[in-house]
PDB file of C-alpha atoms in Angstrom:
ATOM      1  CA  MET A   1     -13.108  28.678  15.883  1.00  0.00           C
ATOM      2  CA  LEU A   2     -13.572  25.904  19.368  1.00  0.00           C
ATOM      3  CA  SER A   3     -12.926  26.909  21.940  1.00  0.00           C
ATOM      4  CA  CYS A   4     -14.015  25.609  25.715  1.00  0.00           C
ATOM      5  CA  VAL A   5     -15.983  26.400  29.285  1.00  0.00           C
ATOM      6  CA  LEU A   6     -15.048  25.102  32.705  1.00  0.00           C
ATOM      7  CA  ARG A   7     -17.344  23.984  35.637  1.00  0.00           C
ATOM      8  CA  ASP A   8     -15.610  24.499  38.408  1.00  0.00           C
ATOM      9  CA  VAL A   9     -17.083  22.199  41.906  1.00  0.00           C
ATOM     10  CA  SER A  10     -19.343  25.511  43.492  1.00  0.00           C
ATOM     11  CA  GLY A  11     -20.372  25.779  39.905  1.00  0.00           C
ATOM     12  CA  LYS A  12     -19.033  28.914  38.279  1.00  0.00           C
ATOM     13  CA  ALA A  13     -18.349  29.516  35.319  1.00  0.00           C
ATOM     14  CA  ILE A  14     -14.791  29.360  34.125  1.00  0.00           C
ATOM     15  CA  LYS A  15     -13.448  30.764  30.068  1.00  0.00           C
ATOM     16  CA  ALA A  16     -10.785  27.664  29.890  1.00  0.00           C
ATOM     17  CA  PRO A  17      -7.181  29.162  28.061  1.00  0.00           C
ATOM     18  CA  PRO A  18      -6.900  28.430  24.404  1.00  0.00           C
ATOM     19  CA  LEU A  19      -6.417  24.803  23.452  1.00  0.00           C
ATOM     20  CA  LEU A  20      -3.098  23.441  22.946  1.00  0.00           C
ATOM     21  CA  GLU A  21      -4.533  19.855  21.703  1.00  0.00           C
ATOM     22  CA  LEU A  22      -7.893  18.536  22.198  1.00  0.00           C
ATOM     23  CA  SER A  23      -9.580  14.661  20.878  1.00  0.00           C
ATOM     24  CA  VAL A  24     -12.887  13.686  20.520  1.00  0.00           C
ATOM     25  CA  ASN A  25     -14.047  10.600  19.902  1.00  0.00           C
ATOM     26  CA  ILE A  26     -17.810   9.337  19.301  1.00  0.00           C
ATOM     27  CA  ASP A  27     -19.420   5.659  18.292  1.00  0.00           C
ATOM     28  CA  GLU A  28     -22.783   4.622  18.413  1.00  0.00           C
ATOM     29  CA  GLY A  29     -20.988   2.366  19.739  1.00  0.00           C
ATOM     30  CA  VAL A  30     -19.930   3.012  23.135  1.00  0.00           C
ATOM     31  CA  PRO A  31     -22.235   4.644  25.262  1.00  0.00           C
ATOM     32  CA  ALA A  32     -20.210   7.265  26.588  1.00  0.00           C
ATOM     33  CA  ASP A  33     -18.678   9.613  23.987  1.00  0.00           C
ATOM     34  CA  SER A  34     -15.300  10.699  25.524  1.00  0.00           C
ATOM     35  CA  LEU A  35     -12.616  14.028  24.771  1.00  0.00           C
ATOM     36  CA  TYR A  36      -9.800  14.271  25.920  1.00  0.00           C
ATOM     37  CA  ALA A  37      -7.756  18.409  25.797  1.00  0.00           C
ATOM     38  CA  VAL A  38      -4.604  20.070  27.238  1.00  0.00           C
ATOM     39  CA  PHE A  39      -4.754  24.207  27.954  1.00  0.00           C
ATOM     40  CA  PRO A  40      -1.634  25.507  29.410  1.00  0.00           C
ATOM     41  CA  TYR A  41      -1.097  26.243  32.857  1.00  0.00           C
ATOM     42  CA  ARG A  42      -3.811  28.016  34.983  1.00  0.00           C
ATOM     43  CA  ASP A  43      -4.193  27.320  38.864  1.00  0.00           C
ATOM     44  CA  LEU A  44      -8.861  27.256  38.311  1.00  0.00           C
ATOM     45  CA  GLY A  45      -9.604  25.292  41.593  1.00  0.00           C
ATOM     46  CA  GLU A  46     -11.036  21.380  41.090  1.00  0.00           C
ATOM     47  CA  LEU A  47     -13.135  20.943  37.098  1.00  0.00           C
ATOM     48  CA  ILE A  48     -16.316  18.758  36.699  1.00  0.00           C
ATOM     49  CA  GLU A  49     -17.304  19.044  34.417  1.00  0.00           C
ATOM     50  CA  ILE A  50     -16.903  20.867  30.077  1.00  0.00           C
ATOM     51  CA  THR A  51     -17.844  22.148  27.536  1.00  0.00           C
ATOM     52  CA  LEU A  52     -16.951  22.475  23.687  1.00  0.00           C
ATOM     53  CA  TYR A  53     -17.888  25.307  20.851  1.00  0.00           C
ATOM     54  CA  ASP A  54     -17.612  26.013  17.370  1.00  0.00           C
ATOM     55  CA  ASP A  55     -18.247  29.736  17.110  1.00  0.00           C
ATOM     56  CA  GLY A  56     -20.659  28.770  20.067  1.00  0.00           C
ATOM     57  CA  LYS A  57     -22.605  25.584  19.305  1.00  0.00           C
ATOM     58  CA  LYS A  58     -22.530  23.140  21.622  1.00  0.00           C
ATOM     59  CA  LEU A  59     -20.148  20.331  20.549  1.00  0.00           C
ATOM     60  CA  PHE A  60     -20.321  18.560  24.215  1.00  0.00           C
ATOM     61  CA  VAL A  61     -20.277  18.229  27.358  1.00  0.00           C
ATOM     62  CA  GLY A  62     -18.858  16.110  29.593  1.00  0.00           C
ATOM     63  CA  VAL A  63     -18.446  15.921  33.439  1.00  0.00           C
ATOM     64  CA  VAL A  64     -14.612  15.993  34.002  1.00  0.00           C
ATOM     65  CA  ASP A  65     -13.184  12.654  34.546  1.00  0.00           C
ATOM     66  CA  GLU A  66      -9.040  13.213  35.576  1.00  0.00           C
ATOM     67  CA  GLN A  67      -7.246  16.470  35.814  1.00  0.00           C
ATOM     68  CA  GLU A  68      -3.660  16.919  35.270  1.00  0.00           C
ATOM     69  CA  HIS A  69      -1.183  19.769  35.464  1.00  0.00           C
ATOM     70  CA  GLU A  70       1.697  19.425  34.589  1.00  0.00           C
ATOM     71  CA  GLU A  71       5.638  21.225  33.908  1.00  0.00           C
ATOM     72  CA  SER A  72       8.555  20.494  32.429  1.00  0.00           C
ATOM     73  CA  GLY A  73      10.992  22.319  30.260  1.00  0.00           C
ATOM     74  CA  LYS A  74       7.948  23.406  27.646  1.00  0.00           C
ATOM     75  CA  GLY A  75       5.816  24.618  30.307  1.00  0.00           C
ATOM     76  CA  GLY A  76       2.752  23.441  32.995  1.00  0.00           C
ATOM     77  CA  PHE A  77       0.028  22.511  31.463  1.00  0.00           C
ATOM     78  CA  LEU A  78      -3.954  21.146  32.347  1.00  0.00           C
ATOM     79  CA  LYS A  79      -4.604  18.379  30.507  1.00  0.00           C
ATOM     80  CA  ILE A  80      -8.298  16.829  31.138  1.00  0.00           C
ATOM     81  CA  SER A  81      -9.823  13.789  30.342  1.00  0.00           C
ATOM     82  CA  ALA A  82     -14.462  13.556  30.401  1.00  0.00           C
ATOM     83  CA  ARG A  83     -16.646  12.633  28.566  1.00  0.00           C
ATOM     84  CA  SER A  84     -20.280  12.857  28.110  1.00  0.00           C
ATOM     85  CA  ARG A  85     -23.232  12.333  30.118  1.00  0.00           C
ATOM     86  CA  ALA A  86     -24.400   9.058  29.480  1.00  0.00           C
ATOM     87  CA  ALA A  87     -21.216   7.836  31.775  1.00  0.00           C
ATOM     88  CA  LEU A  88     -23.478   9.215  34.870  1.00  0.00           C
ATOM     89  CA  LEU A  89     -25.479   6.652  33.849  1.00  0.00           C
ATOM     90  CA  LEU A  90     -22.648   4.420  33.276  1.00  0.00           C
ATOM     91  CA  ASP A  91     -21.104   4.518  36.703  1.00  0.00           C
ATOM     92  CA  ASN A  92     -24.501   4.733  38.506  1.00  0.00           C
ATOM     93  CA  GLU A  93     -26.109   1.674  39.890  1.00  0.00           C
ATOM     94  CA  ALA A  94     -29.641   1.847  39.800  1.00  0.00           C
ATOM     95  CA  MET A  95     -31.636  -0.562  42.743  1.00  0.00           C
ATOM     96  CA  PRO A  96     -32.746  -3.320  42.420  1.00  0.00           C
ATOM     97  CA  CYS A  97     -36.464  -4.273  41.540  1.00  0.00           C
ATOM     98  CA  ALA A  98     -38.725  -4.719  39.109  1.00  0.00           C
ATOM     99  CA  TYR A  99     -41.677  -2.849  37.243  1.00  0.00           C
ATOM    100  CA  ASP A 100     -44.589  -4.514  35.208  1.00  0.00           C
ATOM    101  CA  HIS A 101     -45.244  -2.694  32.231  1.00  0.00           C
ATOM    102  CA  PRO A 102     -43.186   0.127  32.231  1.00  0.00           C
ATOM    103  CA  SER A 103     -42.982   2.964  29.865  1.00  0.00           C
ATOM    104  CA  MET A 104     -40.628   5.540  28.531  1.00  0.00           C
ATOM    105  CA  ARG A 105     -41.125   7.836  29.836  1.00  0.00           C
ATOM    106  CA  PHE A 106     -40.978   6.573  33.837  1.00  0.00           C
ATOM    107  CA  ILE A 107     -37.460   4.930  32.460  1.00  0.00           C
ATOM    108  CA  TYR A 108     -36.287   8.711  31.212  1.00  0.00           C
ATOM    109  CA  GLU A 109     -38.076  10.977  34.571  1.00  0.00           C
ATOM    110  CA  ARG A 110     -36.869   7.247  37.522  1.00  0.00           C
ATOM    111  CA  TYR A 111     -32.782   7.095  35.736  1.00  0.00           C
ATOM    112  CA  VAL A 112     -32.163   8.724  33.227  1.00  0.00           C
ATOM    113  CA  ALA A 113     -33.800  12.764  33.971  1.00  0.00           C
ATOM    114  CA  PRO A 114     -31.729  12.971  36.673  1.00  0.00           C
ATOM    115  CA  PHE A 115     -28.377  12.955  35.151  1.00  0.00           C
ATOM    116  CA  GLY A 116     -29.685  15.869  33.093  1.00  0.00           C
ATOM    117  CA  ILE A 117     -29.621  14.210  30.432  1.00  0.00           C
ATOM    118  CA  THR A 118     -32.081  15.441  28.167  1.00  0.00           C
ATOM    119  CA  MET A 119     -34.795  13.749  25.950  1.00  0.00           C
ATOM    120  CA  ARG A 120     -34.885  14.265  21.790  1.00  0.00           C
ATOM    121  CA  GLU A 121     -39.360  13.460  21.434  1.00  0.00           C
ATOM    122  CA  HIS A 122     -41.305  12.150  24.865  1.00  0.00           C
ATOM    123  CA  ASP A 123     -42.167   9.410  23.834  1.00  0.00           C
ATOM    124  CA  ASP A 124     -44.341   6.868  25.806  1.00  0.00           C
ATOM    125  CA  ALA A 125     -44.387   3.526  25.352  1.00  0.00           C
ATOM    126  CA  VAL A 126     -44.843   0.874  27.132  1.00  0.00           C
ATOM    127  CA  TYR A 127     -43.327  -2.547  27.598  1.00  0.00           C
ATOM    128  CA  PHE A 128     -46.052  -4.901  27.829  1.00  0.00           C
ATOM    129  CA  GLY A 129     -43.741  -7.697  30.514  1.00  0.00           C
ATOM    130  CA  GLU A 130     -41.428  -7.539  33.061  1.00  0.00           C
ATOM    131  CA  GLN A 131     -38.309  -5.276  33.426  1.00  0.00           C
ATOM    132  CA  ALA A 132     -36.414  -6.772  35.735  1.00  0.00           C
ATOM    133  CA  ILE A 133     -33.116  -5.040  37.447  1.00  0.00           C
ATOM    134  CA  LEU A 134     -31.242  -6.995  39.306  1.00  0.00           C
ATOM    135  CA  LYS A 135     -28.208  -6.089  41.427  1.00  0.00           C
ATOM    136  CA  GLY A 136     -25.169  -4.879  39.723  1.00  0.00           C
ATOM    137  CA  PHE A 137     -27.125  -2.852  36.937  1.00  0.00           C
ATOM    138  CA  SER A 138     -26.213   0.107  35.507  1.00  0.00           C
ATOM    139  CA  CYS A 139     -29.065   3.122  35.035  1.00  0.00           C
ATOM    140  CA  TRP A 140     -27.301   2.380  31.570  1.00  0.00           C
ATOM    141  CA  ARG A 141     -28.415  -1.562  31.150  1.00  0.00           C
ATOM    142  CA  VAL A 142     -31.871  -0.474  32.576  1.00  0.00           C
ATOM    143  CA  LEU A 143     -31.842   2.236  29.690  1.00  0.00           C
ATOM    144  CA  LYS A 144     -30.270  -0.249  27.202  1.00  0.00           C
ATOM    145  CA  LYS A 145     -32.177  -3.438  28.420  1.00  0.00           C
ATOM    146  CA  PHE A 146     -36.305  -1.375  27.737  1.00  0.00           C
ATOM    147  CA  CYS A 147     -35.324   0.110  24.078  1.00  0.00           C
ATOM    148  CA  ALA A 148     -33.810  -3.332  23.062  1.00  0.00           C
ATOM    149  CA  ALA A 149     -37.075  -4.761  24.137  1.00  0.00           C
ATOM    150  CA  CYS A 150     -39.361  -2.547  23.290  1.00  0.00           C
ATOM    151  CA  TYR A 151     -37.741  -1.471  20.276  1.00  0.00           C
ATOM    152  CA  SER A 152     -35.739  -3.551  19.325  1.00  0.00           C
ATOM    153  CA  ALA A 153     -32.325  -0.804  18.951  1.00  0.00           C
ATOM    154  CA  LEU A 154     -30.363   1.107  21.113  1.00  0.00           C
ATOM    155  CA  PRO A 155     -30.183   3.965  22.648  1.00  0.00           C
ATOM    156  CA  ARG A 156     -27.815   6.432  22.210  1.00  0.00           C
ATOM    157  CA  VAL A 157     -27.301   9.565  24.184  1.00  0.00           C
ATOM    158  CA  SER A 158     -25.487  12.155  21.455  1.00  0.00           C
ATOM    159  CA  SER A 159     -22.574  13.728  22.953  1.00  0.00           C
ATOM    160  CA  VAL A 160     -24.408  17.105  23.952  1.00  0.00           C
ATOM    161  CA  GLY A 161     -26.854  14.700  25.819  1.00  0.00           C
ATOM    162  CA  VAL A 162     -29.571  14.518  24.833  1.00  0.00           C
ATOM    163  CA  LEU A 163     -31.577  10.191  24.914  1.00  0.00           C
ATOM    164  CA  TYR A 164     -32.389   9.019  21.199  1.00  0.00           C
ATOM    165  CA  PRO A 165     -34.473   5.265  22.967  1.00  0.00           C
ATOM    166  CA  LYS A 166     -34.323   3.806  19.465  1.00  0.00           C
ATOM    167  CA  GLY A 167     -30.264   5.105  17.822  1.00  0.00           C
ATOM    168  CA  MET A 168     -29.175   8.618  17.427  1.00  0.00           C
ATOM    169  CA  VAL A 169     -30.457  10.003  13.845  1.00  0.00           C
ATOM    170  CA  GLY A 170     -30.083  13.562  12.761  1.00  0.00           C
ATOM    171  CA  ASP A 171     -31.443  16.218  11.592  1.00  0.00           C
ATOM    172  CA  GLY A 172     -29.506  16.745   8.258  1.00  0.00           C
ATOM    173  CA  THR A 173     -27.238  15.153   5.260  1.00  0.00           C
ATOM    174  CA  VAL A 174     -23.399  15.433   5.195  1.00  0.00           C
ATOM    175  CA  ILE A 175     -22.066  15.881   1.288  1.00  0.00           C
ATOM    176  CA  PHE A 176     -18.692  14.361   1.057  1.00  0.00           C
ATOM    177  CA  GLY A 177     -16.291  14.914  -2.100  1.00  0.00           C
ATOM    178  CA  ARG A 178     -15.681  17.845  -5.477  1.00  0.00           C
ATOM    179  CA  GLU A 179     -16.943  20.914  -3.805  1.00  0.00           C
ATOM    180  CA  ASN A 180     -18.787  20.286  -0.512  1.00  0.00           C
ATOM    181  CA  VAL A 181     -16.321  18.486   2.983  1.00  0.00           C
ATOM    182  CA  ARG A 182     -14.089  17.547   1.540  1.00  0.00           C
ATOM    183  CA  TYR A 183     -11.779  14.297   2.496  1.00  0.00           C
ATOM    184  CA  ILE A 184      -7.526  13.175   1.670  1.00  0.00           C
ATOM    185  CA  SER A 185      -8.903  10.142   2.535  1.00  0.00           C
ATOM    186  CA  LEU A 186     -10.756   6.860   1.595  1.00  0.00           C
ATOM    187  CA  SER A 187     -11.223   3.710   1.759  1.00  0.00           C
ATOM    188  CA  VAL A 188     -14.249   0.980   1.165  1.00  0.00           C
ATOM    189  CA  VAL A 189     -14.138  -2.208   4.122  1.00  0.00           C
ATOM    190  CA  LYS A 190     -16.378  -4.924   2.987  1.00  0.00           C
ATOM    191  CA  LYS A 191     -16.471  -8.029   6.051  1.00  0.00           C
ATOM    192  CA  ARG A 192     -18.320 -10.875   4.604  1.00  0.00           C
ATOM    193  CA  CYS A 193     -17.221 -12.304   8.572  1.00  0.00           C
ATOM    194  CA  GLU A 194     -19.665  -9.934   9.559  1.00  0.00           C
ATOM    195  CA  GLU A 195     -22.566 -10.111   7.959  1.00  0.00           C
ATOM    196  CA  LEU A 196     -25.696 -12.698   8.987  1.00  0.00           C
ATOM    197  CA  SER A 197     -27.328 -15.459   6.844  1.00  0.00           C
ATOM    198  CA  ALA A 198     -30.027 -16.279   7.528  1.00  0.00           C
ATOM    199  CA  VAL A 199     -31.481 -16.316  12.472  1.00  0.00           C
ATOM    200  CA  TYR A 200     -33.609 -19.395  13.102  1.00  0.00           C
ATOM    201  CA  VAL A 201     -36.477 -18.070  15.609  1.00  0.00           C
ATOM    202  CA  LYS A 202     -38.098 -20.196  18.721  1.00  0.00           C
ATOM    203  CA  ALA A 203     -41.812 -18.815  18.469  1.00  0.00           C
ATOM    204  CA  SER A 204     -42.817 -21.204  21.658  1.00  0.00           C
ATOM    205  CA  ASN A 205     -41.886 -23.096  24.748  1.00  0.00           C
ATOM    206  CA  ALA A 206     -42.267 -25.946  23.061  1.00  0.00           C
ATOM    207  CA  GLY A 207     -42.014 -25.835  19.926  1.00  0.00           C
ATOM    208  CA  SER A 208     -38.338 -26.083  18.156  1.00  0.00           C
ATOM    209  CA  TYR A 209     -36.008 -23.457  15.831  1.00  0.00           C
ATOM    210  CA  THR A 210     -37.710 -24.602  12.982  1.00  0.00           C
ATOM    211  CA  VAL A 211     -39.378 -20.264  11.375  1.00  0.00           C
ATOM    212  CA  PRO A 212     -36.349 -18.754   9.231  1.00  0.00           C
ATOM    213  CA  VAL A 213     -35.949 -14.947   8.632  1.00  0.00           C
ATOM    214  CA  GLU A 214     -33.618 -15.393   5.987  1.00  0.00           C
ATOM    215  CA  ASN A 215     -31.348 -12.787   4.261  1.00  0.00           C
ATOM    216  CA  ARG A 216     -31.772 -13.489   0.571  1.00  0.00           C
ATOM    217  CA  ASP A 217     -28.999 -11.576  -0.448  1.00  0.00           C
ATOM    218  CA  ALA A 218     -25.781 -12.350   2.023  1.00  0.00           C
ATOM    219  CA  ILE A 219     -28.060 -15.870   0.864  1.00  0.00           C
ATOM    220  CA  ARG A 220     -27.470 -15.671  -2.724  1.00  0.00           C
ATOM    221  CA  ARG A 221     -23.937 -13.936  -2.444  1.00  0.00           C
ATOM    222  CA  GLY A 222     -22.015 -17.714  -0.879  1.00  0.00           C
ATOM    223  CA  ILE A 223     -23.214 -16.047   2.654  1.00  0.00           C
ATOM    224  CA  SER A 224     -23.676 -18.723   5.361  1.00  0.00           C
ATOM    225  CA  ARG A 225     -23.401 -17.499   9.061  1.00  0.00           C
ATOM    226  CA  VAL A 226     -26.842 -18.389  11.008  1.00  0.00           C
ATOM    227  CA  ARG A 227     -27.537 -17.637  14.483  1.00  0.00           C
ATOM    228  CA  TYR A 228     -30.344 -18.715  16.863  1.00  0.00           C
ATOM    229  CA  LEU A 229     -32.945 -17.159  18.799  1.00  0.00           C
ATOM    230  CA  ASN A 230     -35.145 -17.471  21.111  1.00  0.00           C
ATOM    231  CA  ALA A 231     -38.743 -14.710  21.278  1.00  0.00           C
ATOM    232  CA  ALA A 232     -40.326 -16.990  24.104  1.00  0.00           C
ATOM    233  CA  LEU A 233     -38.710 -15.074  26.368  1.00  0.00           C
ATOM    234  CA  ASN A 234     -40.069 -11.989  26.952  1.00  0.00           C
ATOM    235  CA  GLU A 235     -37.246  -9.777  25.954  1.00  0.00           C
ATOM    236  CA  SER A 236     -36.593 -11.299  22.682  1.00  0.00           C
ATOM    237  CA  PRO A 237     -39.159 -10.272  20.560  1.00  0.00           C
ATOM    238  CA  MET A 238     -39.444 -11.794  17.977  1.00  0.00           C
ATOM    239  CA  ARG A 239     -38.489  -8.553  15.468  1.00  0.00           C
ATOM    240  CA  CYS A 240     -34.803  -9.223  17.250  1.00  0.00           C
ATOM    241  CA  ALA A 241     -34.096 -11.350  14.562  1.00  0.00           C
ATOM    242  CA  ASP A 242     -34.756  -9.243  11.831  1.00  0.00           C
ATOM    243  CA  MET A 243     -32.742  -6.132  14.325  1.00  0.00           C
ATOM    244  CA  MET A 244     -30.086  -8.974  14.466  1.00  0.00           C
ATOM    245  CA  LEU A 245     -29.708  -9.114  10.187  1.00  0.00           C
ATOM    246  CA  ARG A 246     -30.044  -5.423   9.765  1.00  0.00           C
ATOM    247  CA  ASN A 247     -27.125  -5.749  12.923  1.00  0.00           C
ATOM    248  CA  SER A 248     -24.520  -7.500  10.307  1.00  0.00           C
ATOM    249  CA  GLU A 249     -25.208  -6.004   7.750  1.00  0.00           C
ATOM    250  CA  ALA A 250     -24.480  -2.668   9.072  1.00  0.00           C
ATOM    251  CA  LYS A 251     -20.831  -3.777  10.436  1.00  0.00           C
ATOM    252  CA  ALA A 252     -20.178  -6.126   6.629  1.00  0.00           C
ATOM    253  CA  PHE A 253     -20.108  -2.564   5.709  1.00  0.00           C
ATOM    254  CA  THR A 254     -18.490   0.716   5.857  1.00  0.00           C
ATOM    255  CA  VAL A 255     -16.703   4.267   4.345  1.00  0.00           C
ATOM    256  CA  ARG A 256     -13.818   5.684   5.898  1.00  0.00           C
ATOM    257  CA  LEU A 257     -13.293   9.091   5.580  1.00  0.00           C
ATOM    258  CA  ARG A 258      -9.708  11.837   6.704  1.00  0.00           C
ATOM    259  CA  CYS A 259     -11.625  14.595   6.611  1.00  0.00           C
ATOM    260  CA  PRO A 260      -8.658  17.847   6.673  1.00  0.00           C
ATOM    261  CA  SER A 261     -11.650  20.051   8.799  1.00  0.00           C
ATOM    262  CA  CYS A 262     -14.147  20.102  12.267  1.00  0.00           C
ATOM    263  CA  LEU A 263     -16.925  17.615  11.549  1.00  0.00           C
ATOM    264  CA  ILE A 264     -17.848  16.862  15.626  1.00  0.00           C
ATOM    265  CA  GLY A 265     -21.738  16.929  15.855  1.00  0.00           C
ATOM    266  CA  CYS A 266     -22.347  15.001  11.801  1.00  0.00           C
ATOM    267  CA  GLU A 267     -22.716  11.938  13.524  1.00  0.00           C
ATOM    268  CA  GLY A 268     -26.080  10.474  13.439  1.00  0.00           C
ATOM    269  CA  ASN A 269     -26.451  12.534  10.072  1.00  0.00           C
ATOM    270  CA  ARG A 270     -26.873  10.925   6.827  1.00  0.00           C
ATOM    271  CA  ALA A 271     -23.887  10.836   4.483  1.00  0.00           C
ATOM    272  CA  LEU A 272     -23.394  10.955   0.556  1.00  0.00           C
ATOM    273  CA  ILE A 273     -20.367  10.701  -1.553  1.00  0.00           C
ATOM    274  CA  ARG A 274     -19.615  13.174  -4.661  1.00  0.00           C
ATOM    275  CA  ASP A 275     -16.557  11.166  -6.153  1.00  0.00           C
ATOM    276  CA  SER A 276     -15.718   9.101  -9.479  1.00  0.00           C
ATOM    277  CA  ALA A 277     -14.751   6.890  -8.788  1.00  0.00           C
ATOM    278  CA  LEU A 278     -17.378   5.939  -6.947  1.00  0.00           C
ATOM    279  CA  GLU A 279     -21.116   4.965  -7.325  1.00  0.00           C
ATOM    280  CA  GLU A 280     -23.527   6.583  -4.527  1.00  0.00           C
ATOM    281  CA  ASP A 281     -25.326   5.597  -1.790  1.00  0.00           C
ATOM    282  CA  LYS A 282     -27.541   7.374  -0.687  1.00  0.00           C
ATOM    283  CA  ASP A 283     -28.325   4.253   3.077  1.00  0.00           C
ATOM    284  CA  LEU A 284     -24.768   5.195   3.917  1.00  0.00           C
ATOM    285  CA  TYR A 285     -24.524   8.013   7.438  1.00  0.00           C
ATOM    286  CA  ILE A 286     -22.244   9.030   9.720  1.00  0.00           C
ATOM    287  CA  SER A 287     -22.099   6.170  12.864  1.00  0.00           C
ATOM    288  CA  ALA A 288     -18.587   7.420  14.651  1.00  0.00           C
ATOM    289  CA  VAL A 289     -16.422  10.672  14.338  1.00  0.00           C
ATOM    290  CA  ARG A 290     -12.522  10.960  15.807  1.00  0.00           C
ATOM    291  CA  TYR A 291     -11.016  14.597  15.907  1.00  0.00           C
ATOM    292  CA  ARG A 292      -7.816  15.235  16.684  1.00  0.00           C
ATOM    293  CA  MET A 293      -6.140  18.768  16.894  1.00  0.00           C
ATOM    294  CA  THR A 294      -2.541  19.272  18.483  1.00  0.00           C
ATOM    295  CA  ALA A 295       0.273  22.267  17.619  1.00  0.00           C
ATOM    296  CA  ASP A 296       0.768  20.099  13.927  1.00  0.00           C
ATOM    297  CA  GLY A 297      -3.029  20.511  12.803  1.00  0.00           C
ATOM    298  CA  ALA A 298      -5.982  18.954  12.583  1.00  0.00           C
ATOM    299  CA  TYR A 299      -8.823  15.796  11.311  1.00  0.00           C
ATOM    300  CA  THR A 300     -11.182  14.694  11.420  1.00  0.00           C
ATOM    301  CA  ASP A 301     -11.398  10.227  10.764  1.00  0.00           C
ATOM    302  CA  VAL A 302     -15.009   9.443   9.627  1.00  0.00           C
ATOM    303  CA  THR A 303     -16.803   6.359   9.539  1.00  0.00           C
ATOM    304  CA  LEU A 304     -20.303   5.806   7.460  1.00  0.00           C
ATOM    305  CA  LYS A 305     -21.851   2.737   7.396  1.00  0.00           C
ATOM    306  CA  ARG A 306     -25.380   1.876   5.802  1.00  0.00           C
ATOM    307  CA  ARG A 307     -29.171   2.357   7.381  1.00  0.00           C
ATOM    308  CA  LYS A 308     -31.701   0.223   5.896  1.00  0.00           C
ATOM    309  CA  GLY A 309     -34.754   1.376   5.635  1.00  0.00           C
ATOM    310  CA  ASP A 310     -36.060   4.781   7.410  1.00  0.00           C
ATOM    311  CA  VAL A 311     -35.753   5.288  11.132  1.00  0.00           C
ATOM    312  CA  ASP A 312     -38.480   6.547  13.101  1.00  0.00           C
ATOM    313  CA  GLN A 313     -38.088   8.593  16.729  1.00  0.00           C
TER     314      GLN A 313
END
């Protein structure tokens, strides 16, 4: 059963009234996850944090962005809009400076840890170059810039406030269909317009874009979408070409499921679909979860994408 605990400005934890409505959006393409909840009205003072539980399991920890007291003919309601702790990285500006050979541990301790965000594993990888923090950079942009340069990956802060520097990878597998997680609708979307056929790389300042990195499967299937990458720049290592191709493949294929159950917390996990009408794809993972609960019922919209190869954390 879903329940919430609220925290006010004095730090006091308050058990929230029963939920009337709930909406949770979790998407790897959006830095901060979001939550919108409606409760019967109680005067709880000024609130700063909301935590969502499912039978004691923590699903979401968010900072309160908006708090509304509404009175109507239907009664009084307390409405709360919140974002996950990644919002604090987006909302805070970093001081302009420059670092030579910064490490992941240094970036984490300076720009992430102060906001109560933990890291799944303490990676001490070093970026061998200079990282300039310009005026107007948010703490999120600093983290994103480092991870793109050092790992050729986008970082992810989970809905409960855990940092995954190379993108979130769950520990489990969710099996849809048959006697497993039931779904009431399914759609498979293929977007040829998203897939790249090749990236041409400029390996040195004096050279030209003469080194091709090709997606041979896309070329075989008649796709022609080319991009150019200047790998001579410090923050565009040549492996970014492979990342560009992988990202385009992920965008080109999605599976969308609607499930009559709560699947918050499953994001990042591997996914299998057991359906006689579909060929089983072992490269799928859960990239987005959108949960809705109203007086009429509840469901989760799940988006699956392909992940080529294993991702190490």
